[in-house]
Short mmCIF file of C-alpha atoms and ligand atoms in Angstrom, two decimals:
data_model
loop_
_atom_site.label_atom_id
_atom_site.label_comp_id
_atom_site.label_asym_id
_atom_site.label_seq_id
_atom_site.Cartn_x
_atom_site.Cartn_y
_atom_site.Cartn_z
CA MET A 14 123.96 -94.60 151.07
CA SER A 15 126.13 -96.36 153.61
CA GLU A 16 128.22 -99.47 152.96
CA ALA A 17 125.68 -101.32 155.13
CA VAL A 18 123.06 -100.81 152.44
CA ILE A 19 125.30 -101.93 149.59
CA ARG A 20 125.77 -105.58 150.47
CA THR A 21 127.57 -108.29 148.67
CA VAL A 22 125.08 -111.07 148.22
CA THR A 23 125.08 -113.41 145.29
CA SER A 24 121.61 -113.70 143.81
CA PRO A 25 120.06 -117.09 144.50
CA PRO A 26 120.34 -119.29 141.38
CA ASP A 27 116.63 -120.21 141.58
CA LEU A 28 115.71 -116.53 141.28
CA LEU A 29 117.71 -116.31 138.08
CA ALA A 30 116.31 -119.60 136.79
CA SER A 31 112.81 -118.20 137.26
CA LEU A 32 113.77 -115.04 135.32
CA GLU A 33 115.29 -116.92 132.38
CA PRO A 34 112.12 -117.46 130.31
CA LEU A 35 111.17 -113.80 130.77
CA LEU A 36 114.62 -112.57 129.77
CA ARG A 37 114.72 -114.81 126.69
CA GLU A 38 111.67 -113.06 125.38
CA TRP A 39 112.59 -109.53 126.57
CA LEU A 40 116.30 -109.32 125.70
CA PRO A 41 116.02 -109.60 121.87
CA ARG A 42 113.44 -106.78 121.87
CA GLN A 43 115.85 -104.25 123.35
CA ARG A 44 117.31 -101.58 121.04
CA TRP A 45 120.79 -102.37 122.40
CA PHE A 46 120.57 -106.12 121.76
CA ALA A 47 123.41 -106.72 119.30
CA GLY A 48 122.38 -110.13 117.94
CA LYS A 49 119.22 -109.05 116.10
CA GLY A 50 117.70 -111.51 113.66
CA ARG A 51 119.06 -114.70 115.25
CA PRO A 52 116.79 -116.49 117.73
CA VAL A 53 118.07 -116.74 121.30
CA THR A 54 118.42 -120.43 122.07
CA GLY A 55 119.37 -120.03 125.72
CA LEU A 56 120.88 -117.83 128.39
CA SER A 57 123.65 -118.66 130.80
CA LEU A 58 124.58 -116.75 133.88
CA VAL A 59 128.03 -115.17 134.01
CA ALA A 60 127.68 -113.33 137.33
CA ALA A 61 124.96 -111.98 139.57
CA THR A 62 125.21 -109.61 142.49
CA ASP A 63 122.47 -108.23 144.71
CA LEU A 64 122.83 -104.48 145.09
CA LEU A 65 120.19 -104.20 147.82
CA PRO A 66 119.51 -106.52 150.76
CA ALA A 67 117.32 -109.47 149.85
CA ASP A 68 114.67 -108.45 152.39
CA SER A 69 114.11 -104.95 150.96
CA ARG A 70 110.83 -103.98 149.26
CA LEU A 71 112.79 -103.43 146.07
CA GLY A 72 114.93 -106.30 144.74
CA LEU A 73 117.96 -105.07 142.79
CA HIS A 74 120.10 -107.58 140.92
CA HIS A 75 123.14 -106.80 138.82
CA VAL A 76 123.26 -109.60 136.26
CA LEU A 77 125.75 -110.50 133.55
CA VAL A 78 124.20 -112.98 131.21
CA ARG A 79 125.41 -114.69 128.05
CA ALA A 80 122.94 -115.01 125.19
CA HIS A 81 123.34 -118.14 123.10
CA GLN A 82 122.00 -117.72 119.60
CA GLN A 83 121.67 -119.62 116.38
CA ALA A 84 124.85 -119.54 114.28
CA ALA A 85 126.06 -116.03 113.51
CA PRO A 86 125.96 -114.98 109.88
CA ALA A 87 129.38 -114.33 108.36
CA GLY A 88 130.86 -111.06 109.59
CA ALA A 89 128.73 -110.72 112.73
CA ALA A 90 130.31 -109.81 116.06
CA ALA A 91 131.55 -112.96 117.69
CA GLU A 92 133.59 -112.83 120.84
CA GLY A 93 133.38 -116.17 122.59
CA PRO A 94 130.42 -118.49 122.60
CA GLY A 95 127.74 -115.80 122.69
CA ASP A 96 127.44 -112.12 123.53
CA CYS A 97 127.49 -111.13 127.18
CA TYR A 98 125.00 -108.48 128.37
CA GLN A 99 124.79 -106.32 131.45
CA LEU A 100 121.35 -106.10 133.06
CA LEU A 101 120.11 -104.31 136.14
CA ILE A 102 116.97 -106.15 137.15
CA GLY A 103 114.55 -104.83 139.71
CA THR A 104 111.69 -106.72 141.31
CA ARG A 105 108.67 -105.09 142.96
CA GLU A 106 105.28 -106.23 144.25
CA ALA A 107 103.70 -104.19 141.44
CA LEU A 108 105.00 -101.70 138.89
CA PRO A 109 103.78 -98.11 139.13
CA PRO A 110 102.48 -96.82 135.75
CA ARG A 111 105.59 -94.64 135.21
CA LEU A 112 107.67 -97.85 135.05
CA ALA A 113 105.42 -99.62 132.50
CA PRO A 114 108.02 -99.26 129.67
CA ALA A 115 110.54 -101.04 131.90
CA LEU A 116 108.47 -104.22 132.30
CA ILE A 117 110.33 -107.51 131.84
CA GLY A 118 107.54 -109.76 133.11
CA HIS A 119 105.78 -111.38 136.03
CA VAL A 120 107.83 -113.90 137.96
CA THR A 121 105.95 -117.14 138.55
CA GLY A 122 108.48 -119.29 140.44
CA GLY A 123 111.47 -119.07 142.76
CA PRO A 124 111.98 -116.67 145.66
CA ALA A 125 110.50 -113.70 143.74
CA ALA A 126 107.31 -115.55 142.71
CA GLY A 127 104.37 -113.15 142.39
CA ARG A 128 106.65 -110.13 141.91
CA THR A 129 107.22 -108.09 138.76
CA ALA A 130 110.67 -107.95 137.15
CA TYR A 131 111.70 -104.79 135.30
CA ASP A 132 114.67 -102.94 133.83
CA ALA A 133 115.79 -101.10 136.95
CA LEU A 134 117.69 -98.38 135.06
CA TYR A 135 114.30 -96.73 134.48
CA ASP A 136 113.83 -96.37 138.23
CA THR A 137 115.15 -93.65 140.53
CA ARG A 138 116.34 -95.66 143.52
CA PRO A 139 118.40 -98.23 141.53
CA ALA A 140 120.05 -95.44 139.52
CA GLU A 141 120.87 -93.69 142.81
CA VAL A 142 122.45 -96.90 144.11
CA LEU A 143 124.86 -96.90 141.14
CA LEU A 144 125.86 -93.25 141.62
CA GLU A 145 126.36 -93.78 145.36
CA ALA A 146 128.55 -96.79 144.66
CA LEU A 147 130.67 -94.67 142.28
CA ARG A 148 130.84 -91.80 144.78
CA SER A 149 132.00 -94.05 147.58
CA GLY A 150 134.30 -96.27 145.50
CA ALA A 151 132.31 -99.35 146.55
CA ARG A 152 133.32 -102.98 146.07
CA ILE A 153 130.31 -105.28 145.79
CA GLY A 154 131.12 -108.90 145.08
CA GLY A 155 133.08 -108.88 141.83
CA LEU A 156 131.92 -105.35 141.02
CA ARG A 157 134.31 -102.45 141.49
CA PHE A 158 133.20 -98.81 141.39
CA GLU A 159 135.94 -96.20 140.93
CA ARG A 160 135.95 -92.42 141.15
CA ALA A 161 138.57 -90.23 139.46
CA PRO A 162 140.49 -88.74 142.43
CA GLU A 163 140.11 -85.13 141.29
CA GLN A 164 136.36 -85.43 140.66
CA ASP A 165 133.83 -84.31 143.20
CA ILE A 166 130.55 -86.18 142.77
CA ARG A 167 127.79 -84.51 144.75
CA ALA A 168 125.30 -86.71 146.63
CA GLY A 169 121.58 -86.63 145.87
CA LEU A 170 121.68 -85.85 142.14
CA VAL A 171 118.33 -86.85 140.63
CA PRO A 172 118.63 -89.53 137.91
CA ARG A 173 116.73 -89.91 134.64
CA LEU A 174 117.25 -92.51 131.94
CA THR A 175 117.86 -90.90 128.55
CA THR A 176 115.49 -91.70 125.73
CA ALA A 177 118.09 -91.53 122.90
CA GLU A 178 118.27 -94.43 120.43
CA GLN A 179 121.51 -95.94 121.70
CA SER A 180 123.74 -98.98 121.57
CA ASN A 181 123.92 -98.77 125.40
CA SER A 182 121.83 -97.10 128.13
CA SER A 183 122.63 -93.77 129.75
CA VAL A 184 121.41 -92.17 132.97
CA VAL A 185 121.72 -88.41 133.49
CA TYR A 186 122.17 -87.27 137.10
CA GLY A 187 120.87 -83.78 137.85
CA ASP A 188 122.15 -82.48 134.50
CA THR A 189 125.63 -82.79 136.04
CA PHE A 190 126.84 -86.28 135.11
CA ILE A 191 125.90 -88.93 132.60
CA LEU A 192 126.53 -92.61 133.28
CA LYS A 193 126.79 -94.84 130.23
CA VAL A 194 125.87 -98.37 131.24
CA LEU A 195 127.42 -100.64 128.61
CA ARG A 196 125.04 -103.36 127.46
CA ARG A 197 127.09 -105.80 125.36
CA ILE A 198 130.24 -106.17 127.40
CA VAL A 199 133.60 -107.74 126.61
CA PRO A 200 136.62 -108.44 128.79
CA GLY A 201 139.72 -106.29 128.40
CA VAL A 202 140.71 -102.66 128.03
CA ASN A 203 137.71 -100.81 126.63
CA PRO A 204 138.51 -97.79 124.43
CA ASP A 205 135.36 -96.04 125.68
CA LEU A 206 137.18 -95.59 129.00
CA GLU A 207 140.79 -95.91 127.87
CA LEU A 208 140.76 -93.07 125.32
CA PRO A 209 138.86 -90.43 127.36
CA LEU A 210 141.19 -91.19 130.30
CA ALA A 211 144.27 -90.79 128.08
CA LEU A 212 142.88 -87.55 126.63
CA ALA A 213 142.12 -86.22 130.12
CA ARG A 214 145.73 -86.95 131.17
CA GLU A 215 146.82 -85.05 128.09
CA GLY A 216 144.64 -82.08 129.12
CA CYS A 217 142.54 -82.28 125.95
CA PRO A 218 139.34 -80.29 126.63
CA ARG A 219 137.48 -81.75 123.60
CA VAL A 220 136.37 -84.90 125.38
CA PRO A 221 134.50 -85.05 128.72
CA ALA A 222 136.92 -86.52 131.27
CA PRO A 223 135.71 -89.70 133.03
CA ALA A 224 134.59 -88.91 136.57
CA GLY A 225 134.10 -92.54 137.53
CA TRP A 226 133.76 -96.01 136.10
CA MET A 227 132.44 -99.42 137.06
CA VAL A 228 134.11 -102.71 136.22
CA ALA A 229 133.68 -106.39 136.98
CA ASP A 230 136.67 -108.51 137.95
CA LEU A 231 135.82 -112.00 136.76
CA ASP A 232 138.07 -114.97 136.09
CA GLY A 233 141.18 -112.80 136.35
CA ARG A 234 139.91 -110.41 133.65
CA THR A 235 138.46 -106.93 133.91
CA TRP A 236 135.22 -106.05 132.12
CA VAL A 237 134.33 -102.37 131.80
CA LEU A 238 130.65 -101.97 132.69
CA GLY A 239 130.06 -98.24 132.70
CA VAL A 240 131.61 -94.79 132.51
CA LEU A 241 130.46 -91.63 134.34
CA GLN A 242 131.26 -88.31 132.64
CA PRO A 243 130.33 -84.66 133.14
CA PHE A 244 127.05 -83.95 131.36
CA LEU A 245 127.36 -81.22 128.74
CA GLN A 246 124.24 -79.29 129.62
CA GLY A 247 122.30 -77.72 126.78
CA ALA A 248 124.54 -79.37 124.17
CA THR A 249 123.15 -80.29 120.74
CA ASP A 250 124.58 -83.14 118.74
CA GLY A 251 125.98 -82.50 115.27
CA TRP A 252 123.37 -84.62 113.52
CA GLU A 253 120.47 -82.70 115.05
CA LEU A 254 122.17 -79.39 114.37
CA ALA A 255 122.99 -80.27 110.75
CA LEU A 256 119.39 -81.36 110.08
CA ARG A 257 118.09 -78.20 111.73
CA GLU A 258 120.31 -75.98 109.59
CA LEU A 259 119.41 -77.99 106.47
CA ALA A 260 115.70 -77.51 107.20
CA LYS A 261 116.25 -73.74 107.46
CA GLY A 262 118.31 -73.74 104.25
CA GLU A 263 121.32 -72.57 106.28
CA ASP A 264 124.94 -73.23 105.48
CA PHE A 265 126.81 -75.62 107.79
CA ALA A 266 130.34 -74.85 106.56
CA ALA A 267 131.41 -72.83 109.63
CA GLU A 268 130.34 -75.65 111.95
CA ALA A 269 131.97 -78.24 109.69
CA ARG A 270 135.23 -76.26 109.88
CA ALA A 271 134.98 -76.12 113.69
CA LEU A 272 134.33 -79.86 113.73
CA GLY A 273 137.42 -80.42 111.59
CA ARG A 274 139.48 -78.41 114.07
CA ALA A 275 138.06 -80.34 117.04
CA THR A 276 138.82 -83.67 115.33
CA ALA A 277 142.42 -82.62 114.61
CA GLU A 278 142.90 -81.52 118.23
CA VAL A 279 141.69 -84.87 119.51
CA HIS A 280 143.89 -86.71 117.02
CA SER A 281 146.99 -84.72 118.05
CA ALA A 282 146.30 -85.41 121.74
CA LEU A 283 145.79 -89.12 121.06
CA ALA A 284 149.03 -89.26 119.07
CA ARG A 285 150.87 -87.66 122.01
CA ALA A 286 149.20 -89.84 124.63
CA LEU A 287 149.43 -93.28 123.04
CA PRO A 288 151.88 -95.08 120.75
CA THR A 289 151.91 -94.43 117.02
CA VAL A 290 153.32 -96.80 114.39
CA THR A 291 154.47 -96.51 110.80
CA LEU A 292 152.46 -98.64 108.40
CA GLY A 293 154.83 -100.12 105.86
CA HIS A 294 154.11 -102.38 102.91
CA ALA A 295 153.09 -105.46 104.88
CA HIS A 296 150.79 -103.53 107.24
CA ALA A 297 149.15 -101.56 104.46
CA ARG A 298 148.55 -104.73 102.46
CA GLN A 299 146.93 -106.21 105.55
CA LEU A 300 144.80 -103.09 105.93
CA ALA A 301 143.63 -103.26 102.32
CA GLY A 302 143.07 -107.00 102.73
CA GLY A 303 140.87 -106.39 105.78
CA MET A 304 138.79 -103.85 103.87
CA THR A 305 138.39 -106.28 100.97
CA ALA A 306 137.35 -109.08 103.34
CA ARG A 307 134.74 -106.82 104.97
CA LEU A 308 133.41 -105.92 101.52
CA GLU A 309 133.09 -109.57 100.64
CA GLU A 310 131.30 -110.37 103.89
CA ALA A 311 128.93 -107.45 103.41
CA ALA A 312 128.23 -108.47 99.80
CA ARG A 313 127.41 -112.00 100.98
CA ALA A 314 124.95 -110.62 103.54
CA VAL A 315 123.40 -107.85 101.40
CA PRO A 316 122.69 -108.93 97.80
CA LEU A 317 122.04 -105.32 96.70
CA LEU A 318 125.73 -104.60 97.27
CA ARG A 319 127.00 -107.39 95.00
CA PRO A 320 126.94 -105.64 91.60
CA TYR A 321 129.21 -102.88 92.97
CA ALA A 322 131.74 -105.08 94.77
CA PRO A 323 134.27 -105.41 91.90
CA ALA A 324 134.42 -101.63 91.36
CA LEU A 325 134.61 -100.91 95.09
CA ARG A 326 137.47 -103.38 95.45
CA THR A 327 139.63 -101.15 93.21
CA ALA A 328 139.79 -98.56 96.04
CA PHE A 329 141.52 -101.18 98.19
CA THR A 330 143.82 -102.52 95.48
CA ALA A 331 144.90 -98.92 94.77
CA LEU A 332 145.90 -98.60 98.44
CA ALA A 333 147.84 -101.88 98.34
CA GLY A 334 149.45 -100.66 95.11
CA LEU A 335 150.72 -97.46 96.75
CA ALA A 336 152.15 -99.52 99.59
CA ALA A 337 153.92 -101.77 97.10
CA GLU A 338 155.55 -98.64 95.65
CA GLY A 339 157.02 -97.95 99.10
CA ARG A 340 154.50 -95.45 100.45
CA THR A 341 154.16 -95.45 104.27
CA TRP A 342 151.52 -94.02 106.61
CA THR A 343 151.44 -93.08 110.28
CA ALA A 344 148.90 -94.95 112.37
CA GLN A 345 147.63 -93.86 115.78
CA ARG A 346 144.71 -94.47 118.11
CA VAL A 347 141.53 -92.98 116.66
CA HIS A 348 137.88 -92.57 117.61
CA GLY A 349 136.89 -95.41 115.31
CA ASP A 350 133.20 -94.61 114.70
CA LEU A 351 133.12 -90.87 114.27
CA HIS A 352 129.95 -89.34 112.88
CA LEU A 353 127.86 -86.24 113.47
CA GLY A 354 125.91 -87.91 116.29
CA GLN A 355 129.14 -88.34 118.26
CA CYS A 356 129.88 -84.61 118.28
CA LEU A 357 128.22 -82.36 120.83
CA ARG A 358 128.13 -78.58 120.53
CA ALA A 359 127.86 -76.74 123.84
CA PRO A 360 125.85 -73.52 124.02
CA ASP A 361 129.16 -71.57 123.89
CA GLY A 362 129.84 -73.10 120.44
CA GLN A 363 132.60 -75.48 121.56
CA TRP A 364 132.51 -78.97 120.08
CA SER A 365 133.23 -82.13 122.10
CA LEU A 366 133.60 -85.68 120.84
CA ILE A 367 132.00 -88.59 122.70
CA ASP A 368 131.59 -92.37 122.47
CA PHE A 369 135.05 -93.83 121.88
CA GLU A 370 133.73 -97.40 121.88
CA GLY A 371 134.57 -97.82 118.17
CA GLU A 372 132.42 -99.82 115.76
CA PRO A 373 130.55 -102.12 118.14
CA ALA A 374 130.62 -105.07 115.70
CA ARG A 375 134.44 -105.25 115.66
CA SER A 376 136.47 -107.13 118.26
CA LEU A 377 138.09 -105.17 121.07
CA ALA A 378 141.58 -106.02 119.78
CA GLU A 379 140.72 -104.67 116.34
CA ARG A 380 139.15 -101.52 117.77
CA ARG A 381 142.33 -100.77 119.75
CA LEU A 382 144.75 -101.03 116.83
CA PRO A 383 146.50 -97.83 115.73
CA GLN A 384 145.09 -96.71 112.39
CA PRO A 385 145.55 -93.79 109.99
CA ALA A 386 143.66 -90.82 111.44
CA VAL A 387 141.94 -90.42 108.06
CA ARG A 388 139.64 -93.19 109.15
CA ASP A 389 137.76 -90.79 111.46
CA VAL A 390 137.78 -88.09 108.81
CA ALA A 391 136.14 -90.51 106.38
CA GLY A 392 133.47 -91.26 109.01
CA MET A 393 132.61 -87.58 109.29
CA LEU A 394 132.55 -87.08 105.53
CA ARG A 395 130.12 -89.97 105.23
CA SER A 396 128.02 -88.34 107.93
CA PHE A 397 127.65 -85.07 105.97
CA ASP A 398 126.42 -87.20 103.07
CA TYR A 399 123.92 -88.96 105.38
CA ALA A 400 122.60 -85.62 106.62
CA ALA A 401 122.16 -84.24 103.09
CA HIS A 402 120.44 -87.46 102.03
CA SER A 403 118.04 -87.36 105.01
CA ALA A 404 117.11 -83.78 104.20
CA GLY A 405 116.69 -84.63 100.51
CA VAL A 406 119.36 -82.15 99.36
CA ARG A 407 121.97 -84.46 97.85
CA GLY A 408 123.55 -82.99 94.74
CA THR A 409 123.02 -79.36 95.80
CA GLY A 410 126.61 -78.77 96.90
CA TRP A 411 125.82 -78.84 100.65
CA THR A 412 127.82 -82.04 101.25
CA GLU A 413 130.74 -80.80 99.15
CA SER A 414 130.90 -77.50 101.02
CA CYS A 415 130.88 -79.34 104.39
CA ARG A 416 133.56 -81.75 103.17
CA ALA A 417 135.83 -78.92 102.07
CA ALA A 418 135.26 -76.90 105.25
CA TYR A 419 135.84 -79.91 107.51
CA CYS A 420 139.12 -80.81 105.77
CA THR A 421 140.25 -77.17 105.89
CA GLY A 422 139.47 -76.95 109.63
CA TYR A 423 141.28 -80.23 110.19
CA ALA A 424 144.40 -78.90 108.44
CA GLN A 425 144.17 -75.51 110.21
CA ALA A 426 144.38 -77.22 113.60
CA GLY A 427 147.55 -79.11 112.72
CA GLY A 428 146.15 -82.24 111.09
CA ARG A 429 147.36 -83.34 107.68
CA ASP A 430 144.86 -82.21 105.04
CA PRO A 431 143.03 -85.46 104.17
CA ARG A 432 142.67 -84.34 100.55
CA THR A 433 146.42 -84.64 100.05
CA ASP A 434 146.08 -88.42 100.24
CA PRO A 435 143.08 -89.20 98.01
CA VAL A 436 143.82 -92.93 97.67
CA LEU A 437 143.78 -93.48 101.43
CA LEU A 438 140.73 -91.27 101.90
CA ARG A 439 138.81 -93.08 99.17
CA ALA A 440 139.70 -96.48 100.62
CA TYR A 441 138.42 -95.42 104.05
CA GLU A 442 135.26 -93.80 102.69
CA THR A 443 134.54 -96.96 100.74
CA ASP A 444 135.20 -99.14 103.78
CA LYS A 445 132.86 -96.98 105.87
CA ALA A 446 130.09 -97.01 103.26
CA VAL A 447 130.36 -100.80 103.10
CA TYR A 448 130.14 -101.01 106.90
CA GLU A 449 127.08 -98.76 106.77
CA VAL A 450 125.37 -100.96 104.17
CA LEU A 451 125.70 -103.90 106.54
CA TYR A 452 124.73 -101.81 109.57
CA GLU A 453 121.60 -100.44 107.92
CA ALA A 454 120.60 -103.83 106.49
CA ARG A 455 120.73 -105.26 110.02
CA HIS A 456 119.39 -102.37 112.07
CA ARG A 457 117.48 -99.89 109.91
CA PRO A 458 116.54 -101.39 106.51
CA ASP A 459 114.64 -98.18 105.66
CA TRP A 460 117.96 -96.32 105.65
CA LEU A 461 119.78 -98.77 103.37
CA GLU A 462 119.44 -96.48 100.35
CA VAL A 463 121.66 -93.85 102.03
CA PRO A 464 124.92 -95.85 102.00
CA LEU A 465 123.88 -97.61 98.77
CA ALA A 466 123.78 -94.23 97.01
CA ALA A 467 127.33 -93.63 98.26
CA VAL A 468 128.35 -97.08 97.07
CA ARG A 469 127.08 -96.26 93.60
CA ARG A 470 129.02 -92.98 93.61
CA LEU A 471 132.20 -94.63 94.93
CA SER A 472 131.97 -97.35 92.27
CA VAL A 473 132.60 -94.80 89.55
CA PRO A 474 136.36 -94.26 89.30
CA GLU A 475 137.44 -90.68 89.97
CA PRO A 476 139.00 -88.89 87.00
CA ALA A 477 142.78 -89.31 87.18
N1 ADP B 15 128.89 -85.96 128.18
C1 ADP B 15 127.68 -85.85 127.61
N2 ADP B 15 126.93 -84.73 127.78
C2 ADP B 15 125.69 -84.61 127.23
N3 ADP B 15 125.10 -85.60 126.54
C3 ADP B 15 125.79 -86.73 126.34
C4 ADP B 15 127.12 -86.93 126.86
N4 ADP B 15 127.56 -88.16 126.52
C5 ADP B 15 126.54 -88.71 125.81
N5 ADP B 15 125.49 -87.86 125.69
C6 ADP B 15 124.20 -88.12 125.00
O1 ADP B 15 123.91 -89.50 125.09
C7 ADP B 15 123.81 -90.08 123.77
C8 ADP B 15 124.42 -91.47 123.76
O2 ADP B 15 125.79 -91.45 124.11
P1 ADP B 15 126.84 -92.42 123.45
O3 ADP B 15 128.11 -92.33 124.20
O4 ADP B 15 126.89 -92.12 121.97
O5 ADP B 15 126.15 -93.82 123.69
P2 ADP B 15 126.00 -95.13 122.78
O6 ADP B 15 127.37 -95.75 122.68
O7 ADP B 15 125.05 -95.98 123.56
O8 ADP B 15 125.45 -94.72 121.43
C9 ADP B 15 124.55 -89.09 122.86
O9 ADP B 15 124.09 -89.13 121.55
C10 ADP B 15 124.29 -87.78 123.54
O10 ADP B 15 123.04 -87.26 123.13
O1 LIG B 16 125.97 -94.29 117.41
P1 LIG B 16 126.58 -95.65 117.40
O2 LIG B 16 127.91 -95.70 118.03
O3 LIG B 16 125.67 -96.71 117.93
O4 LIG B 16 126.88 -95.97 115.83
C1 LIG B 16 126.08 -96.82 115.02
O5 LIG B 16 124.82 -96.22 114.73
C2 LIG B 16 124.86 -95.03 113.92
C3 LIG B 16 123.42 -94.59 113.68
O6 LIG B 16 122.81 -94.24 114.85
C4 LIG B 16 125.55 -95.30 112.59
O7 LIG B 16 125.71 -94.05 111.90
C5 LIG B 16 125.18 -93.92 110.60
O8 LIG B 16 123.98 -93.14 110.66
C6 LIG B 16 124.16 -91.79 111.14
C7 LIG B 16 122.80 -91.10 111.07
O9 LIG B 16 121.89 -91.73 111.92
C8 LIG B 16 125.18 -91.03 110.28
O10 LIG B 16 125.42 -89.74 110.82
C9 LIG B 16 126.49 -91.81 110.22
O11 LIG B 16 127.40 -91.14 109.38
C10 LIG B 16 126.22 -93.22 109.73
O12 LIG B 16 127.43 -93.99 109.75
C11 LIG B 16 126.95 -95.86 112.85
O13 LIG B 16 127.54 -96.18 111.59
C12 LIG B 16 126.83 -97.13 113.72
O14 LIG B 16 128.10 -97.64 114.02
#
C-alpha cells in the first residue's frame, strides 16, 4: 500500500459520539477487557486516527478510548482515571457472515449512520493495512510504525486473527509473523517490547526478536500499541503439551528440565543486558511488605482466602527475618508472569519464552523493577501444579518430578538452583498463589479451587 492510501485524518468527533453507546455495551464483553465486574459509566476519547480515506467503502478508525468505571475494588489495576484501550473499528454497509463475531453494532447517527461497526482486526484488509504500515515505517497522525532494520517483512502475507483466549489480540500473517495488538495500553516503556529487544541485542535465541512495533506519541509520552514478531510455526505451548502428556500418562520431566534450562538462559541474558541490583535489608523488607499487602488485598476481595492469611503471612515474615540477619539477594529484570502457556516448543524441540508484559494488573513501574529471578521459577512451579490439578493427578508425584527436573535444568544452564534458597522460593510461590486466587476469582471462578489447594498446602509450615 502506498503512502497515499495511508492518510492522516482525524476521525470526526460526531462519528465517535455516535459509536459511544455501542462501545459502552460491547467493550465490557471482550475477553481482554481488564475492568470486569465494574459497570462502565462512560467513555472518553484519547485519540482517533483514520487509517483509510474517509470516502472508501471500508471505514477504518484507530481509536484510543478511556473507559470510566465505578470505583475500583482494592487492589485492582489503576493507572490514571480509567483504563485506556486500543480499538481498531471498521465500518461497512453490511457485515458479511464471516465477520459476524466481530459485530459491534449498527450506527444510527453521525456520518456513518446506517453502517455497521465491527472489530476490524477480524478482517483481512484492516490487518493488511497494519502490516503495510509496519513494513513501510509509516507515520499516521500520532501513530508511528517501526521496523527493525535487519528484518525483512515480505508484502502480501495473508492475515488471520488468532482464536486463543488472550489478554490482548494477535494477528498471524502467513504463518511468518505474529502481531500482538495490545488492548489495555499504558504510557511508558513497555516490557513486552523492551525485554525482547534487549534479549535480541544480546543474541539470546530463546525469545522471538521483535521485527516491528507500533507506538502512539501523545502528550509527549510514548504508548506501545503492538509488537510484530516471527511466528514460531508448528510450535506447541507448554500448557497444551503438559496436558497432552498427562492424558497419555507420560512423564514430563525431560521437558521440564529443558524448560528450566531455557529459563536460566533467558535470565542470564537479561542480567547481562540490563542493570542488576543487590537487595539489602531495606529492599527485602519492602519486598516482603509488598507481598503481605497483596495478600491482605486478596483476602479482602476473596473471603475463601481469609482463614489461611495468617499462616501464609509467615512466608513473608521469614523472608524479612533473613534480610534482618544480613542476607542479600541479587535482583534483575525478569519475565514477571512466567507459566507453561508462555513457553512455546518448536517442532525441533527448542523452547522459546514469550509475552514479557508481566502481570497485567501491576503498574508498569512495578513490572519493570529488578527482582530476584526466583520469581519466574516460582511461576513455573505453580504452573506444573496447575497442570496436574487440571488433569486430576495431584498427589501422584507428577508435580514433584517436574519441579525437581525444572530446578535441575535451571541449575545446569548456569542459574542458581532455586532449592538452595527455600525461604525466598516459598515466599514467591506463596505470592504467586495469592495472585492466582485473585486472578481466578475475577476471571475464571471455576478455577479458583486450583490456587486455593496450593494455598492450603502452603499454609502448613514445612518441616524445619
Ligand atoms: N512468536 C510466536 N509464535 C507462535 N505463536 C505465538 C507467538 N507469540 C504468541 N503466540 C501465540 O499467541 C498466544 C498469545 O500470545 P501472548 O503474547 O501470550 O499474548 P497475551 O499477552 O495476549 O496473552 C500464545 O499463547 C501463543 O499461542
Ligand atoms: O496469559 P496471561 O499473561 O494473560 O496470564 C494470566 O492468565 C493466565 C491464565 O490464562 C494465568 O495463569 C494461570 O493459569 C494457567 C493455566 O491456565 C497456569 O498455567 C498458570 O500457572 C496460572 O498462573 C496467569 O496467572 C495470568 O496472569
